[in-house]
Amino acid sequence: MLKNHSLVSIDDVTDEDLEEVFRVAERMNSALATGKKVSIMDNKIMATLFYEASTRTRLSFESAMNRLGGSVITVADTSASSVSKGETLADTVRMAASYSDVIVVRHPLEGAARLASQFSSRPIINAGDGSGQHPTQTIMDLFTIRKEAGGIDGKTIALVGDLRYGRTVHSLILALSRFDVDIVLVSPPSLRIPEHFLARIPSSRNIRVETDLDSVISTSDVFYVTRIQKERFTDQNEYKSLIGTYSLDLDDVARMKKGSIIMHPLPRIDEIKPEVDFTDHAKYFRQAAYGVPVRMALISLILEA
Ligand code: NCD
């Protein structure tokens, strides 16, 4: 049950919740396609508190709430708010809860959304907490795989790039492990997924670790490519030494299975060459577009009357 609950980790979403979100998101997607009005959030206000850069996540949350007929209040630049005066997250959130019905938080520290949920009288939605999780992104990622790869079960899914710091991968691997999938983790040795995430994957799941993208190119159904998370490195020289580790180009695409799809949570830096965008495999802009119907579904289920 999502109703009136915070969404901090993908563990907050049961298998039944997921199915319900997908059902409602499909309805929202059709309503968006046909221009049908869905004014079910009249009088409801969503607050967005973004302590870290965002384009897609904030815009799609705000677009979703506007499409539902609700309103949005936002702090997109915390240097222009009382945060710059030293206000704690707990105080900001307490106050935001008295101005709104649901609060979307993005913060550079892992655990920040959990902390916010402990001080808020309104549901908190985690829009990314440092290198922790990004559960709403994960739900739209699963929605994309269902729609664009024809389902999740039975697929071989390659997670590629910065698996150490990438929060989208962290919540995605936990969610994928509930399905009957084979997972291949492709990263440089220094950017492997933290052990505590791996430890949570049931032993019945088939997981392989690789450093070379070539080794999975002709066998994967889904390529989930991620950016090296520059802002998480304490040593920028280490970051620089990893730039360009993976760069998917047309030669790679030519060797991919028919019907396989390429995803990316975006922003993309140099992991996927722009010419790949024009191939049938490229689904990352659609994936980003699904952010609106999926977030419409989540907001409406959380704030359900
Ligand atoms: C991701 C994030 O913020 O974690 N972006 C997003 O929300 N779509 C991925 C990233 O920044 O690399």
Short mmCIF file of C-alpha atoms and ligand atoms in Angstrom, two decimals:
data_model
loop_
_atom_site.label_atom_id
_atom_site.label_comp_id
_atom_site.label_asym_id
_atom_site.label_seq_id
_atom_site.Cartn_x
_atom_site.Cartn_y
_atom_site.Cartn_z
CA MET A 1 0.00 0.00 0.00
CA LEU A 2 1.52 3.27 -1.13
CA LYS A 3 -1.29 5.42 0.23
CA ASN A 4 0.03 8.02 2.69
CA HIS A 5 3.41 6.31 2.83
CA SER A 6 6.84 7.66 2.09
CA LEU A 7 8.76 6.17 -0.83
CA VAL A 8 12.38 6.20 0.30
CA SER A 9 13.73 2.87 -0.88
CA ILE A 10 12.57 0.42 -3.55
CA ASP A 11 11.90 -1.93 -0.59
CA ASP A 12 8.96 0.35 0.29
CA VAL A 13 7.22 -0.91 -2.85
CA THR A 14 5.74 -4.42 -2.74
CA ASP A 15 5.27 -6.59 -5.82
CA GLU A 16 1.53 -5.78 -5.68
CA ASP A 17 2.29 -2.04 -5.44
CA LEU A 18 4.50 -2.33 -8.51
CA GLU A 19 1.76 -4.02 -10.53
CA GLU A 20 -0.69 -1.34 -9.44
CA VAL A 21 1.70 1.48 -10.38
CA PHE A 22 2.21 -0.10 -13.81
CA ARG A 23 -1.57 -0.38 -14.30
CA VAL A 24 -2.22 3.22 -13.33
CA ALA A 25 0.81 4.45 -15.31
CA GLU A 26 -0.58 2.75 -18.43
CA ARG A 27 -3.85 4.63 -17.93
CA MET A 28 -1.99 7.90 -17.40
CA ASN A 29 0.10 7.22 -20.49
CA SER A 30 -3.03 6.76 -22.62
CA ALA A 31 -4.62 9.87 -21.13
CA LEU A 32 -1.49 11.85 -22.01
CA ALA A 33 -1.48 10.44 -25.55
CA THR A 34 -5.13 11.33 -26.17
CA GLY A 35 -5.04 14.66 -24.34
CA LYS A 36 -7.69 13.51 -21.86
CA LYS A 37 -7.76 15.65 -18.71
CA VAL A 38 -6.98 13.88 -15.42
CA SER A 39 -7.85 16.43 -12.74
CA ILE A 40 -7.72 14.24 -9.67
CA MET A 41 -5.28 16.29 -7.59
CA ASP A 42 -7.24 19.56 -7.38
CA ASN A 43 -6.36 21.32 -4.15
CA LYS A 44 -3.29 19.17 -3.59
CA ILE A 45 0.17 20.69 -3.40
CA MET A 46 3.50 18.98 -4.02
CA ALA A 47 6.71 20.53 -2.64
CA THR A 48 9.97 19.75 -4.43
CA LEU A 49 13.16 20.28 -2.42
CA PHE A 50 16.22 19.76 -4.58
CA TYR A 51 19.55 20.04 -2.78
CA GLU A 52 21.35 18.64 -5.80
CA ALA A 53 21.27 19.27 -9.56
CA SER A 54 18.36 17.83 -11.52
CA THR A 55 16.66 18.36 -14.86
CA ARG A 56 14.50 15.37 -15.74
CA THR A 57 13.49 14.26 -12.28
CA ARG A 58 12.27 17.65 -11.06
CA LEU A 59 10.65 18.62 -14.36
CA SER A 60 8.86 15.29 -14.73
CA PHE A 61 7.62 15.32 -11.12
CA GLU A 62 6.35 18.86 -11.59
CA SER A 63 4.86 18.09 -14.99
CA ALA A 64 3.15 15.01 -13.49
CA MET A 65 1.57 17.03 -10.66
CA ASN A 66 0.46 19.77 -13.06
CA ARG A 67 -1.05 17.17 -15.42
CA LEU A 68 -3.00 15.79 -12.45
CA GLY A 69 -4.46 19.24 -11.82
CA GLY A 70 -2.46 19.83 -8.64
CA SER A 71 0.05 22.57 -7.85
CA VAL A 72 3.74 22.66 -7.15
CA ILE A 73 5.93 24.74 -4.85
CA THR A 74 9.65 24.34 -5.27
CA VAL A 75 13.11 25.02 -3.93
CA ALA A 76 15.32 24.16 -6.88
CA ASP A 77 18.32 26.12 -5.75
CA THR A 78 19.00 25.67 -2.07
CA SER A 79 21.59 28.46 -2.10
CA ALA A 80 18.63 30.84 -2.52
CA SER A 81 16.74 29.36 0.47
CA SER A 82 17.29 29.28 4.22
CA VAL A 83 19.41 26.17 3.74
CA SER A 84 22.21 28.63 2.94
CA LYS A 85 21.63 30.19 6.38
CA GLY A 86 22.33 26.82 7.99
CA GLU A 87 18.82 25.46 8.40
CA THR A 88 18.78 21.69 8.94
CA LEU A 89 17.01 19.31 6.57
CA ALA A 90 14.76 18.27 9.47
CA ASP A 91 13.54 21.85 10.01
CA THR A 92 13.09 22.58 6.30
CA VAL A 93 11.07 19.41 5.85
CA ARG A 94 8.88 20.02 8.92
CA MET A 95 7.98 23.40 7.54
CA ALA A 96 7.46 22.15 3.96
CA ALA A 97 5.08 19.51 5.35
CA SER A 98 2.85 22.26 6.69
CA TYR A 99 2.73 23.93 3.25
CA SER A 100 2.10 20.85 1.09
CA ASP A 101 0.62 17.34 0.84
CA VAL A 102 3.66 15.46 -0.45
CA ILE A 103 7.37 16.34 -0.56
CA VAL A 104 9.89 15.25 -3.17
CA VAL A 105 13.48 15.43 -1.90
CA ARG A 106 16.83 15.09 -3.67
CA HIS A 107 19.93 15.38 -1.50
CA PRO A 108 23.66 14.64 -1.87
CA LEU A 109 23.80 12.53 1.28
CA GLU A 110 22.81 8.85 1.40
CA GLY A 111 20.05 8.41 3.98
CA ALA A 112 18.79 12.02 3.69
CA ALA A 113 15.35 11.00 2.40
CA ARG A 114 14.96 8.48 5.24
CA LEU A 115 15.85 11.20 7.75
CA ALA A 116 13.42 13.63 6.09
CA SER A 117 10.64 11.03 6.37
CA GLN A 118 11.20 10.86 10.13
CA PHE A 119 10.52 14.58 10.51
CA SER A 120 7.74 15.00 8.00
CA SER A 121 4.03 14.66 8.71
CA ARG A 122 3.53 14.21 4.93
CA PRO A 123 4.83 11.44 2.65
CA ILE A 124 8.39 11.93 1.39
CA ILE A 125 9.39 10.75 -2.08
CA ASN A 126 13.11 10.09 -2.51
CA ALA A 127 14.28 11.64 -5.78
CA GLY A 128 17.86 10.47 -5.17
CA ASP A 129 19.92 10.40 -1.96
CA GLY A 130 23.64 10.61 -2.75
CA SER A 131 24.91 7.21 -3.84
CA GLY A 132 21.95 5.54 -2.12
CA GLN A 133 18.83 4.91 -4.17
CA HIS A 134 16.51 6.50 -6.72
CA PRO A 135 13.33 4.40 -6.41
CA THR A 136 11.02 6.37 -8.71
CA GLN A 137 13.63 6.17 -11.47
CA THR A 138 13.71 2.41 -10.91
CA ILE A 139 9.95 2.13 -11.32
CA MET A 140 10.09 4.01 -14.62
CA ASP A 141 13.06 1.85 -15.68
CA LEU A 142 11.02 -1.31 -15.05
CA PHE A 143 8.05 0.23 -16.86
CA THR A 144 10.34 0.95 -19.83
CA ILE A 145 11.71 -2.62 -19.92
CA ARG A 146 8.16 -4.00 -19.85
CA LYS A 147 7.01 -1.79 -22.67
CA GLU A 148 10.07 -1.61 -24.87
CA ALA A 149 11.65 -5.06 -24.39
CA GLY A 150 8.35 -6.92 -24.15
CA GLY A 151 8.55 -7.86 -20.46
CA ILE A 152 11.12 -8.34 -17.72
CA ASP A 153 11.13 -12.08 -16.91
CA GLY A 154 13.53 -14.18 -18.96
CA LYS A 155 15.72 -11.26 -19.99
CA THR A 156 19.48 -10.84 -19.73
CA ILE A 157 20.12 -7.36 -18.40
CA ALA A 158 23.55 -5.71 -18.51
CA LEU A 159 24.12 -2.88 -16.03
CA VAL A 160 27.02 -0.87 -17.41
CA GLY A 161 29.22 1.93 -16.04
CA ASP A 162 29.51 3.38 -12.55
CA LEU A 163 27.90 0.68 -10.44
CA ARG A 164 29.64 1.89 -7.30
CA TYR A 165 28.22 5.40 -7.04
CA GLY A 166 25.23 5.18 -9.38
CA ARG A 167 22.09 5.26 -7.24
CA THR A 168 19.80 4.36 -10.13
CA VAL A 169 21.64 1.05 -10.48
CA HIS A 170 21.42 0.36 -6.74
CA SER A 171 17.65 0.48 -6.56
CA LEU A 172 17.32 -1.16 -9.99
CA ILE A 173 19.35 -4.25 -9.07
CA LEU A 174 17.26 -4.77 -5.92
CA ALA A 175 14.07 -4.50 -7.98
CA LEU A 176 15.35 -6.74 -10.81
CA SER A 177 16.27 -9.45 -8.35
CA ARG A 178 12.53 -9.95 -7.75
CA PHE A 179 12.17 -11.05 -11.37
CA ASP A 180 13.43 -14.09 -13.23
CA VAL A 181 16.35 -12.35 -14.95
CA ASP A 182 20.04 -12.86 -15.60
CA ILE A 183 22.09 -9.85 -14.57
CA VAL A 184 25.53 -8.94 -15.91
CA LEU A 185 27.42 -6.23 -14.05
CA VAL A 186 29.84 -4.44 -16.36
CA SER A 187 32.16 -1.89 -14.73
CA PRO A 188 35.82 -1.06 -14.21
CA PRO A 189 37.13 -2.97 -11.14
CA SER A 190 37.16 0.20 -9.02
CA LEU A 191 33.48 0.93 -9.78
CA ARG A 192 31.94 -2.43 -8.87
CA ILE A 193 28.63 -2.45 -7.07
CA PRO A 194 28.97 -2.24 -3.24
CA GLU A 195 28.97 -5.66 -1.58
CA HIS A 196 25.93 -4.89 0.60
CA PHE A 197 23.70 -4.56 -2.49
CA LEU A 198 25.03 -7.80 -3.96
CA ALA A 199 24.50 -9.58 -0.66
CA ARG A 200 20.78 -8.88 -0.98
CA ILE A 201 20.35 -10.66 -4.31
CA PRO A 202 18.85 -14.16 -3.88
CA SER A 203 21.38 -16.88 -4.75
CA SER A 204 18.92 -18.30 -7.29
CA ARG A 205 19.60 -15.30 -9.54
CA ASN A 206 22.27 -15.62 -12.16
CA ILE A 207 24.76 -12.74 -11.74
CA ARG A 208 27.98 -12.29 -13.69
CA VAL A 209 30.65 -9.66 -13.24
CA GLU A 210 32.56 -8.34 -16.28
CA THR A 211 34.85 -5.45 -17.07
CA ASP A 212 34.51 -5.66 -20.82
CA LEU A 213 31.36 -4.52 -22.62
CA ASP A 214 32.34 -6.58 -25.66
CA SER A 215 31.78 -9.78 -23.74
CA VAL A 216 28.06 -9.08 -23.34
CA ILE A 217 27.24 -7.16 -26.49
CA SER A 218 25.69 -10.00 -28.51
CA THR A 219 23.94 -11.77 -25.61
CA SER A 220 22.08 -9.06 -23.62
CA ASP A 221 18.47 -8.01 -24.11
CA VAL A 222 18.78 -4.78 -22.15
CA PHE A 223 21.79 -2.49 -21.80
CA TYR A 224 21.36 -0.11 -18.88
CA VAL A 225 24.22 2.33 -19.38
CA THR A 226 25.19 4.88 -16.72
CA ARG A 227 27.43 7.91 -16.40
CA ILE A 228 30.57 7.90 -14.22
CA GLN A 229 29.34 9.94 -11.24
CA LYS A 230 31.93 12.74 -11.28
CA GLU A 231 30.49 14.51 -8.23
CA ARG A 232 31.00 11.47 -5.94
CA PHE A 233 34.77 11.19 -6.42
CA THR A 234 37.02 12.67 -3.75
CA ASP A 235 39.94 12.36 -6.17
CA GLN A 236 39.16 14.03 -9.50
CA ASN A 237 42.25 12.41 -11.04
CA GLU A 238 40.67 9.03 -10.41
CA TYR A 239 37.51 10.28 -12.16
CA LYS A 240 39.56 11.55 -15.11
CA SER A 241 41.30 8.20 -15.46
CA LEU A 242 37.90 6.52 -15.87
CA ILE A 243 36.36 8.90 -18.43
CA GLY A 244 35.60 7.11 -21.68
CA THR A 245 35.84 3.58 -20.24
CA TYR A 246 32.67 2.67 -22.12
CA SER A 247 31.43 4.36 -25.22
CA LEU A 248 28.72 2.55 -27.11
CA ASP A 249 28.97 3.19 -30.86
CA LEU A 250 27.42 1.96 -34.10
CA ASP A 251 29.90 -0.94 -34.34
CA ASP A 252 28.66 -2.19 -30.97
CA VAL A 253 25.03 -1.73 -32.00
CA ALA A 254 25.63 -3.77 -35.18
CA ARG A 255 26.55 -6.75 -32.99
CA MET A 256 23.55 -6.47 -30.67
CA LYS A 257 20.66 -8.91 -30.67
CA LYS A 258 17.64 -7.92 -32.69
CA GLY A 259 15.07 -6.33 -30.38
CA SER A 260 17.58 -5.56 -27.63
CA ILE A 261 17.26 -2.13 -26.06
CA ILE A 262 19.64 0.52 -24.78
CA MET A 263 18.58 2.51 -21.72
CA HIS A 264 20.25 5.31 -19.75
CA PRO A 265 18.85 7.31 -16.81
CA LEU A 266 20.51 10.40 -18.35
CA PRO A 267 22.32 12.76 -18.36
CA ARG A 268 24.62 11.04 -20.82
CA ILE A 269 28.19 12.29 -21.12
CA ASP A 270 30.17 10.08 -23.52
CA GLU A 271 28.88 6.58 -22.71
CA ILE A 272 26.66 6.42 -25.78
CA LYS A 273 27.69 8.06 -29.03
CA PRO A 274 25.01 10.45 -30.41
CA GLU A 275 24.74 8.46 -33.67
CA VAL A 276 23.30 5.55 -31.64
CA ASP A 277 20.26 7.76 -30.83
CA PHE A 278 18.89 7.17 -34.33
CA THR A 279 18.89 3.36 -34.09
CA ASP A 280 15.87 1.27 -33.06
CA HIS A 281 17.75 0.09 -29.99
CA ALA A 282 17.94 3.55 -28.39
CA LYS A 283 15.15 3.86 -25.83
CA TYR A 284 16.59 6.39 -23.36
CA PHE A 285 14.50 9.36 -24.45
CA ARG A 286 11.34 7.27 -24.25
CA GLN A 287 12.49 6.08 -20.83
CA ALA A 288 12.78 9.72 -19.73
CA ALA A 289 9.33 10.47 -21.18
CA TYR A 290 7.80 7.63 -19.15
CA GLY A 291 8.83 9.61 -16.06
CA VAL A 292 5.64 11.65 -16.37
CA PRO A 293 2.99 8.86 -16.47
CA VAL A 294 4.86 6.81 -13.88
CA ARG A 295 5.17 9.76 -11.51
CA MET A 296 1.51 10.68 -12.13
CA ALA A 297 0.67 7.14 -11.04
CA LEU A 298 2.88 7.32 -7.95
CA ILE A 299 1.59 10.71 -6.82
CA SER A 300 -2.02 9.68 -7.28
CA LEU A 301 -1.56 6.39 -5.42
CA ILE A 302 0.30 8.07 -2.54
CA LEU A 303 -2.23 10.91 -2.23
CA GLU A 304 -5.31 8.80 -3.03
CA ALA A 305 -8.39 10.19 -1.33
C1 NCD B 1 20.32 10.10 -12.40
C2 NCD B 1 20.53 10.53 -10.96
O1 NCD B 1 20.33 11.71 -10.62
O2 NCD B 1 20.89 9.66 -10.19
N1 NCD B 1 19.63 11.05 -13.16
C3 NCD B 1 18.26 11.03 -13.16
O3 NCD B 1 17.62 11.23 -12.16
N2 NCD B 1 17.66 10.70 -14.31
C4 NCD B 1 21.53 9.59 -13.06
C5 NCD B 1 22.75 10.45 -13.10
O4 NCD B 1 22.78 11.59 -12.65
O5 NCD B 1 23.75 9.94 -13.64
#
